[in-house]
CSV table of C-alpha atoms in Angstrom, one decimal:
chain,number,residue,atom,x,y,z
A,1,UNK,CA,9.9,-23.1,7.0
A,2,UNK,CA,7.4,-24.3,4.5
A,3,UNK,CA,6.1,-27.9,4.3
A,4,UNK,CA,6.6,-30.3,1.4
A,5,UNK,CA,4.8,-33.6,1.9
A,6,UNK,CA,6.8,-36.6,0.6
A,7,UNK,CA,4.0,-38.4,-1.1
A,8,UNK,CA,3.0,-35.6,-3.5
A,9,UNK,CA,4.3,-34.6,-7.0
A,10,UNK,CA,5.3,-31.0,-7.7
A,11,UNK,CA,5.4,-28.8,-10.7
A,12,UNK,CA,8.1,-26.2,-11.1
A,13,UNK,CA,5.3,-23.7,-11.3
A,14,UNK,CA,4.5,-24.5,-7.7
A,15,UNK,CA,1.4,-26.7,-8.0
A,16,UNK,CA,1.2,-30.0,-6.2
A,17,UNK,CA,-0.6,-33.1,-7.5
A,18,UNK,CA,-1.8,-36.1,-5.5
A,19,UNK,CA,-2.9,-39.4,-7.1
A,20,UNK,CA,-6.0,-40.5,-5.3
A,21,UNK,CA,-7.1,-44.2,-4.9
A,22,UNK,CA,-9.8,-43.8,-7.5
A,23,UNK,CA,-7.2,-42.8,-10.1
A,24,UNK,CA,-8.0,-39.1,-10.1
A,25,UNK,CA,-5.5,-36.3,-9.5
A,26,UNK,CA,-6.1,-33.6,-6.9
A,27,UNK,CA,-4.3,-30.3,-7.6
A,28,UNK,CA,-3.4,-27.3,-5.3
A,29,UNK,CA,-0.6,-24.9,-4.8
A,30,UNK,CA,2.3,-25.5,-2.4
A,31,UNK,CA,2.9,-24.2,1.0
A,32,UNK,CA,6.0,-22.4,-0.4
A,33,UNK,CA,3.7,-20.7,-3.0
A,34,UNK,CA,1.0,-19.6,-0.6
A,35,UNK,CA,3.6,-18.2,1.7
A,36,UNK,CA,5.3,-16.2,-1.1
A,37,UNK,CA,2.0,-14.9,-2.4
A,38,UNK,CA,0.7,-13.7,0.9
A,39,UNK,CA,-3.0,-13.5,1.8
A,40,UNK,CA,-5.0,-15.0,-1.0
A,41,UNK,CA,-8.2,-13.0,-1.8
A,42,UNK,CA,-9.6,-14.6,-4.9
A,43,UNK,CA,-9.3,-17.9,-6.8
A,44,UNK,CA,-10.6,-18.5,-10.4
A,45,UNK,CA,-11.1,-22.2,-11.0
A,46,UNK,CA,-11.6,-24.2,-14.2
A,47,UNK,CA,-15.1,-25.4,-14.9
A,48,UNK,CA,-16.1,-29.0,-14.4
A,49,UNK,CA,-15.7,-31.1,-17.6
A,50,UNK,CA,-13.2,-28.6,-18.9
A,51,UNK,CA,-10.3,-30.2,-20.8
A,52,UNK,CA,-6.9,-29.2,-19.4
A,53,UNK,CA,-3.5,-29.8,-20.7
A,54,UNK,CA,-0.3,-30.5,-18.7
A,55,UNK,CA,1.6,-27.2,-18.4
A,56,UNK,CA,-1.3,-25.1,-19.7
A,57,UNK,CA,-3.2,-22.4,-17.7
A,58,UNK,CA,-6.2,-23.8,-15.7
A,59,UNK,CA,-7.0,-21.0,-13.3
A,60,UNK,CA,-5.8,-17.9,-11.5
A,61,UNK,CA,-5.0,-17.2,-7.9
A,62,UNK,CA,-4.9,-13.6,-6.7
A,63,UNK,CA,-3.3,-12.5,-3.5
A,64,UNK,CA,-3.0,-9.1,-1.8
A,65,UNK,CA,0.2,-8.8,-3.8
A,66,UNK,CA,-0.4,-10.2,-7.3
A,67,UNK,CA,-2.2,-12.5,-9.7
A,68,UNK,CA,-0.6,-15.8,-10.6
A,69,UNK,CA,-1.7,-18.3,-13.2
A,70,UNK,CA,-2.3,-21.9,-12.1
A,71,UNK,CA,-1.2,-24.6,-14.5
A,72,UNK,CA,-2.6,-28.1,-14.8
A,73,UNK,CA,0.2,-30.6,-13.8
A,74,UNK,CA,-1.3,-33.4,-16.0
A,75,UNK,CA,-3.6,-33.6,-19.1
A,76,UNK,CA,-7.2,-34.6,-18.5
A,77,UNK,CA,-10.7,-33.5,-17.7
A,78,UNK,CA,-11.6,-31.5,-14.6
A,79,UNK,CA,-14.1,-33.5,-12.6
A,80,UNK,CA,-14.4,-31.2,-9.5
A,81,UNK,CA,-13.5,-27.7,-8.4
A,82,UNK,CA,-13.2,-26.7,-4.8
A,83,UNK,CA,-16.2,-24.3,-4.5
A,84,UNK,CA,-15.3,-23.6,-0.9
A,85,UNK,CA,-12.5,-21.3,-2.2
A,86,UNK,CA,-15.1,-19.0,-3.8
A,87,UNK,CA,-16.1,-17.6,-0.4
A,88,UNK,CA,-13.1,-18.6,1.6
A,89,UNK,CA,-10.0,-18.2,-0.5
A,90,UNK,CA,-8.0,-17.9,2.8
A,91,UNK,CA,-8.3,-21.7,3.1
A,92,UNK,CA,-5.4,-21.9,0.6
A,93,UNK,CA,-3.2,-20.0,3.1
A,94,UNK,CA,-4.4,-22.0,6.1
A,95,UNK,CA,-4.3,-25.5,4.6
A,96,UNK,CA,-2.7,-25.6,1.2
A,97,UNK,CA,-2.5,-29.5,1.0
A,98,UNK,CA,-5.9,-30.1,2.5
A,99,UNK,CA,-9.0,-27.8,2.5
A,100,UNK,CA,-7.2,-25.4,0.2
A,101,UNK,CA,-7.1,-27.8,-2.8
A,102,UNK,CA,-8.1,-26.3,-6.2
A,103,UNK,CA,-9.5,-28.9,-8.6
A,104,UNK,CA,-9.5,-32.6,-9.4
A,105,UNK,CA,-8.6,-34.1,-12.8
A,106,UNK,CA,-9.4,-37.4,-14.4
A,107,UNK,CA,-6.0,-37.8,-16.1
A,108,UNK,CA,-5.6,-39.2,-19.6
A,109,UNK,CA,-2.3,-40.8,-18.5
A,110,UNK,CA,-1.5,-41.0,-14.7
A,111,UNK,CA,2.1,-41.8,-15.8
A,112,UNK,CA,2.5,-38.0,-16.5
A,113,UNK,CA,2.9,-37.6,-12.7
A,114,UNK,CA,6.3,-39.1,-13.0
A,115,UNK,CA,7.4,-36.2,-15.1
A,116,UNK,CA,6.9,-33.9,-12.1
A,117,UNK,CA,9.4,-33.2,-9.3
A,118,UNK,CA,9.5,-35.2,-6.1
A,119,UNK,CA,9.5,-33.4,-2.7
A,120,UNK,CA,13.3,-33.3,-2.4
A,121,UNK,CA,13.8,-31.9,-5.9
A,122,UNK,CA,11.0,-29.3,-5.4
A,123,UNK,CA,12.6,-28.1,-2.1
A,124,UNK,CA,15.9,-27.8,-3.8
A,125,UNK,CA,14.4,-25.7,-6.6
A,126,UNK,CA,12.8,-23.4,-4.1
A,127,UNK,CA,16.0,-22.9,-2.1
A,128,UNK,CA,17.8,-22.0,-5.4
A,129,UNK,CA,15.1,-19.5,-6.2
A,130,UNK,CA,15.8,-17.6,-2.9
B,1,UNK,CA,23.3,-1.9,-5.6
B,2,UNK,CA,24.1,-0.8,-2.1
B,3,UNK,CA,22.5,-2.9,0.7
B,4,UNK,CA,19.2,-1.5,1.9
B,5,UNK,CA,19.0,0.9,4.8
B,6,UNK,CA,17.7,-0.3,8.1
B,7,UNK,CA,15.4,1.7,10.4
B,8,UNK,CA,16.0,1.8,14.1
B,9,UNK,CA,13.2,-0.8,14.4
B,10,UNK,CA,14.8,-3.4,12.1
B,11,UNK,CA,15.6,-5.9,14.9
B,12,UNK,CA,12.0,-5.5,16.2
B,13,UNK,CA,10.7,-6.5,12.8
B,14,UNK,CA,13.0,-9.6,12.7
B,15,UNK,CA,12.0,-10.6,16.2
B,16,UNK,CA,8.4,-10.6,15.0
B,17,UNK,CA,9.2,-12.6,11.9
B,18,UNK,CA,8.3,-9.9,9.5
B,19,UNK,CA,8.5,-10.5,5.8
B,20,UNK,CA,11.1,-7.9,4.9
B,21,UNK,CA,11.2,-6.3,1.4
B,22,UNK,CA,13.3,-3.7,-0.3
B,23,UNK,CA,11.3,-0.4,-0.5
B,24,UNK,CA,12.7,2.9,-1.8
B,25,UNK,CA,16.2,1.9,-0.6
B,26,UNK,CA,15.1,0.6,2.7
B,27,UNK,CA,14.5,-2.9,4.1
B,28,UNK,CA,10.9,-2.6,5.4
B,29,UNK,CA,8.3,-5.0,6.8
B,30,UNK,CA,5.7,-6.1,4.2
B,31,UNK,CA,3.7,-8.0,6.8
B,32,UNK,CA,4.2,-10.0,9.9
B,33,UNK,CA,2.2,-13.0,8.8
B,34,UNK,CA,-1.1,-11.8,7.5
B,35,UNK,CA,-1.6,-8.4,5.8
B,36,UNK,CA,-5.3,-8.8,6.0
B,37,UNK,CA,-5.3,-9.4,9.7
B,38,UNK,CA,-3.1,-6.3,10.2
B,39,UNK,CA,-5.5,-4.3,8.1
B,40,UNK,CA,-8.5,-5.4,10.2
B,41,UNK,CA,-6.6,-4.7,13.4
B,42,UNK,CA,-6.2,-1.0,12.3
B,43,UNK,CA,-9.9,-0.7,11.3
B,44,UNK,CA,-11.2,-2.4,14.4
B,45,UNK,CA,-8.7,-1.7,17.2
B,46,UNK,CA,-5.1,-0.3,16.9
B,47,UNK,CA,-2.2,-1.0,14.7
B,48,UNK,CA,1.3,0.5,14.5
B,49,UNK,CA,3.6,1.1,11.6
B,50,UNK,CA,7.3,1.7,11.3
B,51,UNK,CA,7.4,4.6,8.9
B,52,UNK,CA,11.0,5.7,9.7
B,53,UNK,CA,11.8,5.6,6.0
B,54,UNK,CA,9.8,8.8,5.6
B,55,UNK,CA,12.1,11.8,5.3
B,56,UNK,CA,12.2,14.6,7.8
B,57,UNK,CA,13.6,18.1,7.2
B,58,UNK,CA,13.7,21.0,9.6
B,59,UNK,CA,13.7,24.5,8.0
B,60,UNK,CA,14.7,27.3,10.2
B,61,UNK,CA,15.9,30.9,10.0
B,62,UNK,CA,14.6,34.3,9.1
B,63,UNK,CA,13.8,33.2,5.5
B,64,UNK,CA,12.1,29.9,6.4
B,65,UNK,CA,8.5,31.1,5.9
B,66,UNK,CA,9.2,32.7,2.6
B,67,UNK,CA,11.1,29.7,1.4
B,68,UNK,CA,8.2,27.3,2.2
B,69,UNK,CA,5.7,29.7,0.8
B,70,UNK,CA,7.7,29.4,-2.5
B,71,UNK,CA,8.3,25.6,-2.7
B,72,UNK,CA,5.0,24.5,-1.2
B,73,UNK,CA,1.6,25.0,-2.9
B,74,UNK,CA,-0.2,25.3,0.4
B,75,UNK,CA,0.3,28.5,2.4
B,76,UNK,CA,2.3,27.9,5.5
B,77,UNK,CA,1.8,31.5,6.6
B,78,UNK,CA,-1.7,30.3,7.7
B,79,UNK,CA,-0.2,27.9,10.2
B,80,UNK,CA,-0.1,28.6,13.9
B,81,UNK,CA,2.6,26.9,16.0
B,82,UNK,CA,1.6,23.4,16.8
B,83,UNK,CA,-0.4,23.0,13.6
B,84,UNK,CA,0.3,21.1,10.4
B,85,UNK,CA,-0.7,21.3,6.7
B,86,UNK,CA,-0.9,18.6,4.0
B,87,UNK,CA,0.0,19.7,0.5
B,88,UNK,CA,2.3,19.3,-2.5
B,89,UNK,CA,5.6,20.5,-3.8
B,90,UNK,CA,5.3,21.4,-7.5
B,91,UNK,CA,7.8,21.6,-10.3
B,92,UNK,CA,7.7,24.5,-12.8
B,93,UNK,CA,5.2,22.6,-14.9
B,94,UNK,CA,2.9,22.2,-11.8
B,95,UNK,CA,3.7,18.4,-11.7
B,96,UNK,CA,3.8,17.0,-8.2
B,97,UNK,CA,7.4,16.4,-7.0
B,98,UNK,CA,6.0,15.0,-3.7
B,99,UNK,CA,3.2,15.4,-1.2
B,100,UNK,CA,4.2,16.3,2.3
B,101,UNK,CA,3.0,17.5,5.7
B,102,UNK,CA,4.5,20.7,7.0
B,103,UNK,CA,4.5,21.3,10.7
B,104,UNK,CA,4.9,24.8,12.2
B,105,UNK,CA,7.3,24.4,15.2
B,106,UNK,CA,8.3,27.1,17.6
B,107,UNK,CA,11.6,27.6,15.8
B,108,UNK,CA,10.5,27.1,12.2
B,109,UNK,CA,9.0,24.3,10.2
B,110,UNK,CA,9.3,20.5,9.9
B,111,UNK,CA,8.6,18.9,6.5
B,112,UNK,CA,7.8,15.1,6.3
B,113,UNK,CA,8.0,13.7,2.8
B,114,UNK,CA,8.1,10.3,1.1
B,115,UNK,CA,11.0,7.9,1.1
B,116,UNK,CA,10.8,7.2,-2.7
B,117,UNK,CA,11.3,10.9,-3.6
B,118,UNK,CA,13.8,11.8,-0.8
B,119,UNK,CA,16.8,12.6,-3.0
B,120,UNK,CA,14.7,14.5,-5.5
B,121,UNK,CA,13.0,16.5,-2.7
B,122,UNK,CA,16.2,17.2,-0.8
B,123,UNK,CA,18.1,18.5,-3.9
B,124,UNK,CA,15.0,20.5,-4.9
B,125,UNK,CA,14.8,22.1,-1.5
B,126,UNK,CA,18.5,22.9,-1.5
B,127,UNK,CA,18.3,24.4,-4.9
B,128,UNK,CA,15.7,26.9,-3.8
B,129,UNK,CA,17.1,27.6,-0.4
B,130,UNK,CA,18.2,31.2,0.4
B,131,UNK,CA,21.1,32.3,2.6
B,132,UNK,CA,18.7,33.1,5.4
B,133,UNK,CA,17.3,29.6,5.8
B,134,UNK,CA,18.9,26.5,7.2
B,135,UNK,CA,17.7,23.1,6.0
B,136,UNK,CA,18.5,20.2,8.4
B,137,UNK,CA,17.7,16.6,7.4
B,138,UNK,CA,16.7,14.8,10.6
B,139,UNK,CA,18.2,11.3,10.1
B,140,UNK,CA,18.4,11.0,13.9
B,141,UNK,CA,14.6,10.5,14.1
B,142,UNK,CA,12.4,7.4,13.8
B,143,UNK,CA,8.7,7.6,13.0
B,144,UNK,CA,5.9,5.4,14.2
B,145,UNK,CA,2.3,5.6,13.1
B,146,UNK,CA,-0.3,4.4,15.7
B,147,UNK,CA,-3.6,4.1,14.0
B,148,UNK,CA,-7.1,2.9,14.7
B,149,UNK,CA,-10.2,3.6,16.8
B,150,UNK,CA,-8.1,2.5,19.9
B,151,UNK,CA,-5.0,4.4,18.9
B,152,UNK,CA,-5.4,7.3,21.3
B,153,UNK,CA,-6.1,5.1,24.3
B,154,UNK,CA,-3.2,2.8,23.4
B,155,UNK,CA,-0.8,5.7,23.2
B,156,UNK,CA,-2.0,7.0,26.5
B,157,UNK,CA,-1.5,3.6,28.1
B,158,UNK,CA,2.0,3.2,26.6
B,159,UNK,CA,3.4,6.7,27.1
B,160,UNK,CA,1.1,8.5,29.6
B,161,UNK,CA,0.5,11.1,26.9
B,162,UNK,CA,-3.2,11.9,26.2
B,163,UNK,CA,-3.6,13.0,22.6
B,164,UNK,CA,-7.4,13.2,22.9
B,165,UNK,CA,-7.2,17.0,23.3
B,166,UNK,CA,-5.3,17.4,20.0
B,167,UNK,CA,-7.4,18.4,17.0
B,168,UNK,CA,-6.7,16.8,13.7
B,169,UNK,CA,-3.4,18.1,12.2
B,170,UNK,CA,-2.3,19.5,15.5
B,171,UNK,CA,0.8,18.2,17.4
B,172,UNK,CA,2.4,18.4,20.7
B,173,UNK,CA,5.7,17.4,22.4
B,174,UNK,CA,6.1,14.7,24.9
B,175,UNK,CA,9.4,13.5,26.4
B,176,UNK,CA,11.4,14.6,23.3
B,177,UNK,CA,9.0,13.2,20.8
B,178,UNK,CA,6.6,15.0,18.5
B,179,UNK,CA,3.1,13.5,18.6
B,180,UNK,CA,0.9,14.6,15.7
B,181,UNK,CA,-2.8,13.7,15.1
B,182,UNK,CA,-2.2,12.7,11.5
B,183,UNK,CA,-2.1,9.5,9.6
B,184,UNK,CA,-2.5,7.6,6.3
B,185,UNK,CA,-5.2,5.1,7.0
B,186,UNK,CA,-8.5,7.0,7.3
B,187,UNK,CA,-8.6,6.2,11.0
B,188,UNK,CA,-8.0,8.3,14.1
B,189,UNK,CA,-4.5,8.1,15.4
B,190,UNK,CA,-1.1,9.7,15.7
B,191,UNK,CA,2.2,9.8,14.0
B,192,UNK,CA,5.1,10.0,16.5
B,193,UNK,CA,8.6,11.4,15.6
B,194,UNK,CA,10.8,9.9,18.2
B,195,UNK,CA,14.6,10.1,18.7
B,196,UNK,CA,16.0,6.9,17.0
B,197,UNK,CA,17.6,5.7,20.2
B,198,UNK,CA,14.1,5.6,21.9
B,199,UNK,CA,12.2,4.1,19.0
B,200,UNK,CA,12.5,0.4,20.0
B,201,UNK,CA,11.4,1.0,23.6
B,202,UNK,CA,8.4,3.0,22.4
B,203,UNK,CA,7.5,0.2,19.9
B,204,UNK,CA,7.6,-2.4,22.6
B,205,UNK,CA,5.5,-0.3,25.0
B,206,UNK,CA,2.9,0.3,22.3
B,207,UNK,CA,2.9,-3.5,21.6
B,208,UNK,CA,2.4,-4.2,25.3
B,209,UNK,CA,-0.6,-1.8,25.2
B,210,UNK,CA,-2.2,-3.8,22.4
B,211,UNK,CA,-0.9,-2.2,19.2
B,212,UNK,CA,-0.6,-4.8,16.4
B,213,UNK,CA,2.5,-4.4,14.2
B,214,UNK,CA,1.3,-3.7,10.6
B,215,UNK,CA,3.4,-3.7,7.5
B,216,UNK,CA,3.6,-1.8,4.2
B,217,UNK,CA,1.0,-4.1,2.7
B,218,UNK,CA,-1.7,-3.1,5.2
B,219,UNK,CA,-0.6,0.5,4.9
B,220,UNK,CA,-1.4,0.4,1.2
B,221,UNK,CA,-4.8,-1.2,1.4
B,222,UNK,CA,-5.8,1.1,4.3
B,223,UNK,CA,-4.8,4.3,2.5
B,224,UNK,CA,-6.6,3.2,-0.7
B,225,UNK,CA,-9.8,2.4,1.1
B,226,UNK,CA,-9.5,5.9,2.6
B,227,UNK,CA,-9.0,7.3,-1.0
B,228,UNK,CA,-5.6,8.7,-0.2
B,229,UNK,CA,-3.1,9.0,-3.1
B,230,UNK,CA,0.3,7.4,-3.3
B,231,UNK,CA,3.1,9.3,-5.0
B,232,UNK,CA,4.7,7.5,-7.9
B,233,UNK,CA,1.4,5.7,-8.6
B,234,UNK,CA,-1.6,7.9,-8.4
B,235,UNK,CA,0.4,11.1,-9.0
B,236,UNK,CA,3.9,12.1,-10.1
B,237,UNK,CA,5.8,14.9,-11.8
B,238,UNK,CA,3.5,14.7,-14.8
B,239,UNK,CA,0.3,15.3,-13.0
B,240,UNK,CA,-0.9,18.6,-11.6
B,241,UNK,CA,-2.7,18.5,-8.2
B,242,UNK,CA,-5.9,19.5,-10.0
B,243,UNK,CA,-5.8,16.2,-11.9
B,244,UNK,CA,-5.4,14.0,-8.9
B,245,UNK,CA,-8.0,15.3,-6.5
B,246,UNK,CA,-5.6,17.6,-4.6
B,247,UNK,CA,-6.7,21.0,-6.0
B,248,UNK,CA,-8.0,21.7,-2.5
B,249,UNK,CA,-4.4,21.7,-1.1
B,250,UNK,CA,-3.4,24.7,-3.3
B,251,UNK,CA,-3.7,28.1,-1.6
B,252,UNK,CA,-4.3,30.6,-4.4
B,253,UNK,CA,-4.7,33.5,-2.0
B,254,UNK,CA,-7.4,36.2,-1.4
B,255,UNK,CA,-8.3,38.4,-4.3
B,256,UNK,CA,-7.1,41.6,-2.5
B,257,UNK,CA,-3.8,40.1,-1.2
B,258,UNK,CA,-0.5,40.2,-3.1
B,259,UNK,CA,-0.1,37.2,-5.3
B,260,UNK,CA,2.1,34.5,-3.7
B,261,UNK,CA,4.6,33.3,-6.3
B,262,UNK,CA,4.8,29.6,-5.4
B,263,UNK,CA,6.7,27.4,-7.9
B,264,UNK,CA,4.3,25.9,-10.5
B,265,UNK,CA,1.7,28.5,-10.0
B,266,UNK,CA,1.7,29.9,-13.5
B,267,UNK,CA,1.6,26.4,-15.1
B,268,UNK,CA,-1.2,25.4,-12.7
B,269,UNK,CA,-3.3,28.4,-13.6
B,270,UNK,CA,-3.5,26.9,-17.1
B,271,UNK,CA,-4.4,23.5,-15.7
B,272,UNK,CA,-7.3,24.2,-13.4
B,273,UNK,CA,-9.6,21.9,-15.3
B,274,UNK,CA,-7.3,19.1,-16.8
B,275,UNK,CA,-8.7,16.6,-19.3
B,276,UNK,CA,-8.0,13.7,-17.0
B,277,UNK,CA,-9.0,13.3,-13.4
B,278,UNK,CA,-8.5,10.7,-10.7
B,279,UNK,CA,-11.6,8.8,-9.7
B,280,UNK,CA,-12.5,5.7,-7.8
B,281,UNK,CA,-13.7,2.5,-9.3
B,282,UNK,CA,-15.6,-0.2,-7.4
B,283,UNK,CA,-15.5,-3.6,-9.2
B,284,UNK,CA,-18.9,-5.2,-9.6
B,285,UNK,CA,-17.6,-8.6,-10.9
B,286,UNK,CA,-15.0,-10.9,-9.7
B,287,UNK,CA,-11.3,-10.3,-9.8
B,288,UNK,CA,-8.8,-7.7,-8.5
B,289,UNK,CA,-7.9,-4.5,-10.3
B,290,UNK,CA,-4.2,-3.7,-10.5
B,291,UNK,CA,-2.1,-0.7,-11.5
B,292,UNK,CA,-1.9,-0.3,-15.3
B,293,UNK,CA,-5.2,-2.1,-16.1
B,294,UNK,CA,-7.2,-0.4,-18.9
B,295,UNK,CA,-10.6,1.1,-18.1
B,296,UNK,CA,-13.4,1.9,-20.6
B,297,UNK,CA,-15.9,4.6,-19.8
B,298,UNK,CA,-18.5,6.5,-21.8
B,299,UNK,CA,-16.1,9.4,-22.2
B,300,UNK,CA,-13.1,7.2,-23.4
B,301,UNK,CA,-10.3,5.2,-22.1
B,302,UNK,CA,-8.5,5.4,-18.7
B,303,UNK,CA,-6.0,3.6,-16.6
B,304,UNK,CA,-5.9,2.1,-13.1
B,305,UNK,CA,-3.2,3.8,-11.0
B,306,UNK,CA,-3.7,1.8,-7.8
B,307,UNK,CA,-5.9,-1.3,-7.3
B,308,UNK,CA,-6.4,-3.7,-4.4
B,309,UNK,CA,-8.8,-6.2,-3.0
B,310,UNK,CA,-10.4,-4.2,-0.2
B,311,UNK,CA,-10.3,-6.3,3.0
B,312,UNK,CA,-13.0,-4.2,4.7
B,313,UNK,CA,-15.4,-4.1,1.7
B,314,UNK,CA,-14.8,-7.6,0.4
B,315,UNK,CA,-14.3,-6.5,-3.3
B,316,UNK,CA,-11.8,-4.8,-5.5
B,317,UNK,CA,-11.4,-1.0,-5.4
B,318,UNK,CA,-9.1,1.2,-7.4
B,319,UNK,CA,-8.0,4.7,-8.2
B,320,UNK,CA,-7.9,5.4,-11.9
B,321,UNK,CA,-7.0,8.2,-14.3
B,322,UNK,CA,-10.2,8.8,-16.3
B,323,UNK,CA,-11.5,11.4,-18.8
B,324,UNK,CA,-13.0,14.3,-17.1
B,325,UNK,CA,-16.8,13.9,-16.6
B,326,UNK,CA,-16.6,10.0,-16.5
B,327,UNK,CA,-19.3,8.6,-14.3
B,328,UNK,CA,-21.6,5.6,-13.8
B,329,UNK,CA,-20.7,2.3,-15.4
B,330,UNK,CA,-17.3,1.3,-16.7
B,331,UNK,CA,-15.4,-1.8,-17.8
B,332,UNK,CA,-12.1,-2.9,-16.4
B,333,UNK,CA,-9.9,-5.2,-18.5
B,334,UNK,CA,-8.7,-7.9,-16.2
B,335,UNK,CA,-6.4,-10.1,-18.3
B,336,UNK,CA,-8.6,-11.6,-21.0
B,337,UNK,CA,-12.0,-10.5,-19.5
B,338,UNK,CA,-13.8,-7.2,-19.3
B,339,UNK,CA,-15.3,-6.9,-15.8
B,340,UNK,CA,-18.0,-4.4,-15.0
B,341,UNK,CA,-17.3,-1.6,-12.5
B,342,UNK,CA,-18.8,1.6,-11.2
B,343,UNK,CA,-17.1,5.0,-11.1
B,344,UNK,CA,-17.3,6.6,-7.6
B,345,UNK,CA,-15.7,9.5,-5.8
B,346,UNK,CA,-13.2,8.4,-3.1
B,347,UNK,CA,-13.1,7.7,-0.2
B,348,UNK,CA,-14.5,4.2,-0.5
B,349,UNK,CA,-15.1,4.0,3.2
B,350,UNK,CA,-16.9,6.4,5.5
B,351,UNK,CA,-14.1,7.6,7.7
B,352,UNK,CA,-14.0,6.7,11.4
B,353,UNK,CA,-11.9,9.8,12.2
């Protein structure tokens, strides 16, 4: 059974977003997504200072099974990418909501987070997919 | 669609929380948690696979040898009892209907072929069968592959059978099971054809002796590192064996012997040096090559037929259909980028066999 922390926001494309105290937004993929993908072998992250748009492609995650695009959940500027994933992509499988984060965005409008799903709605969407 | 078939080990897979997937009409384990961990278990210790979806046919009777010498491009007349031969079944155009292993038993032959082609192979064999040969599909058998540097010791501990004396591609009988020193991983090991009713108990004894259950995912990355083709991807009915690195499996016969008229021979005579051949590619940049990706070489364009991230090597490797004579540097189109690669001859790993 996969985990869906209450305090996060979720995109229907299986990213999670967390509003940090400093107003930035951390992005990763959900436990459900990493479980469906299987062992992750390679992650392509956006560059720092790259402008990203909500719903647009911002990276790629490759598992043993397939490649999947990663979409930015909010519009803004990338201020950090998780370089650990370059050598240790398996962190995404091991700790999708912690060490396995992908990138951090300085959002233009943090209010965009409210357009995303809450944990209950995301879980419901996943169970309908199955 | 009918519900997928279950192997005699289905409940064992569920008990180990396997991720089950539909495969060639069967419900099969993709992995039991981590495909990469299973891959490493086979390279470093011992793993076991349920391959009961493979199809088994016994061919017996006075005409069995002539029958198999016609439908199989390898020459089974060379086989002593207790020995096996890897090779291909060809259509009239020399395209590969399937690859298979043929075992010479005391009473005839046993053919083990792929799940995905089983209907095609069965009807093809029946079509070419004479009155003096009986073909018996053996749906009463399960098949387990025990593979890895510790496979022989593990089998010994689990069953009391010591396969160490068996040469590669030889087999022996033990308590109603056929134990063959064959496999699809590039490692030492055995494949065991066991009565279906005994399969679960063998599986559990092997697990107790240290064999790590491994799924179809690890089976695919292991075979590709070993440079072994997968039918339906690296070869099919449009490719002659000479175009996919399997020319060596074809027995043309000695010059002074009568010509053996195996099916596809005439067409294959004309395709001894096809324009496209199967080669390996090692990716030198970041990313993962996948089936269908375009490849650019100095000799022209090609296509990836199987690609993976190699758990053992730590980078992406692939088999690709390339213009004959391609070598050296190439470029692989990975989505919007062209990533540099190098053309090599498989296998990608030095074998531990």
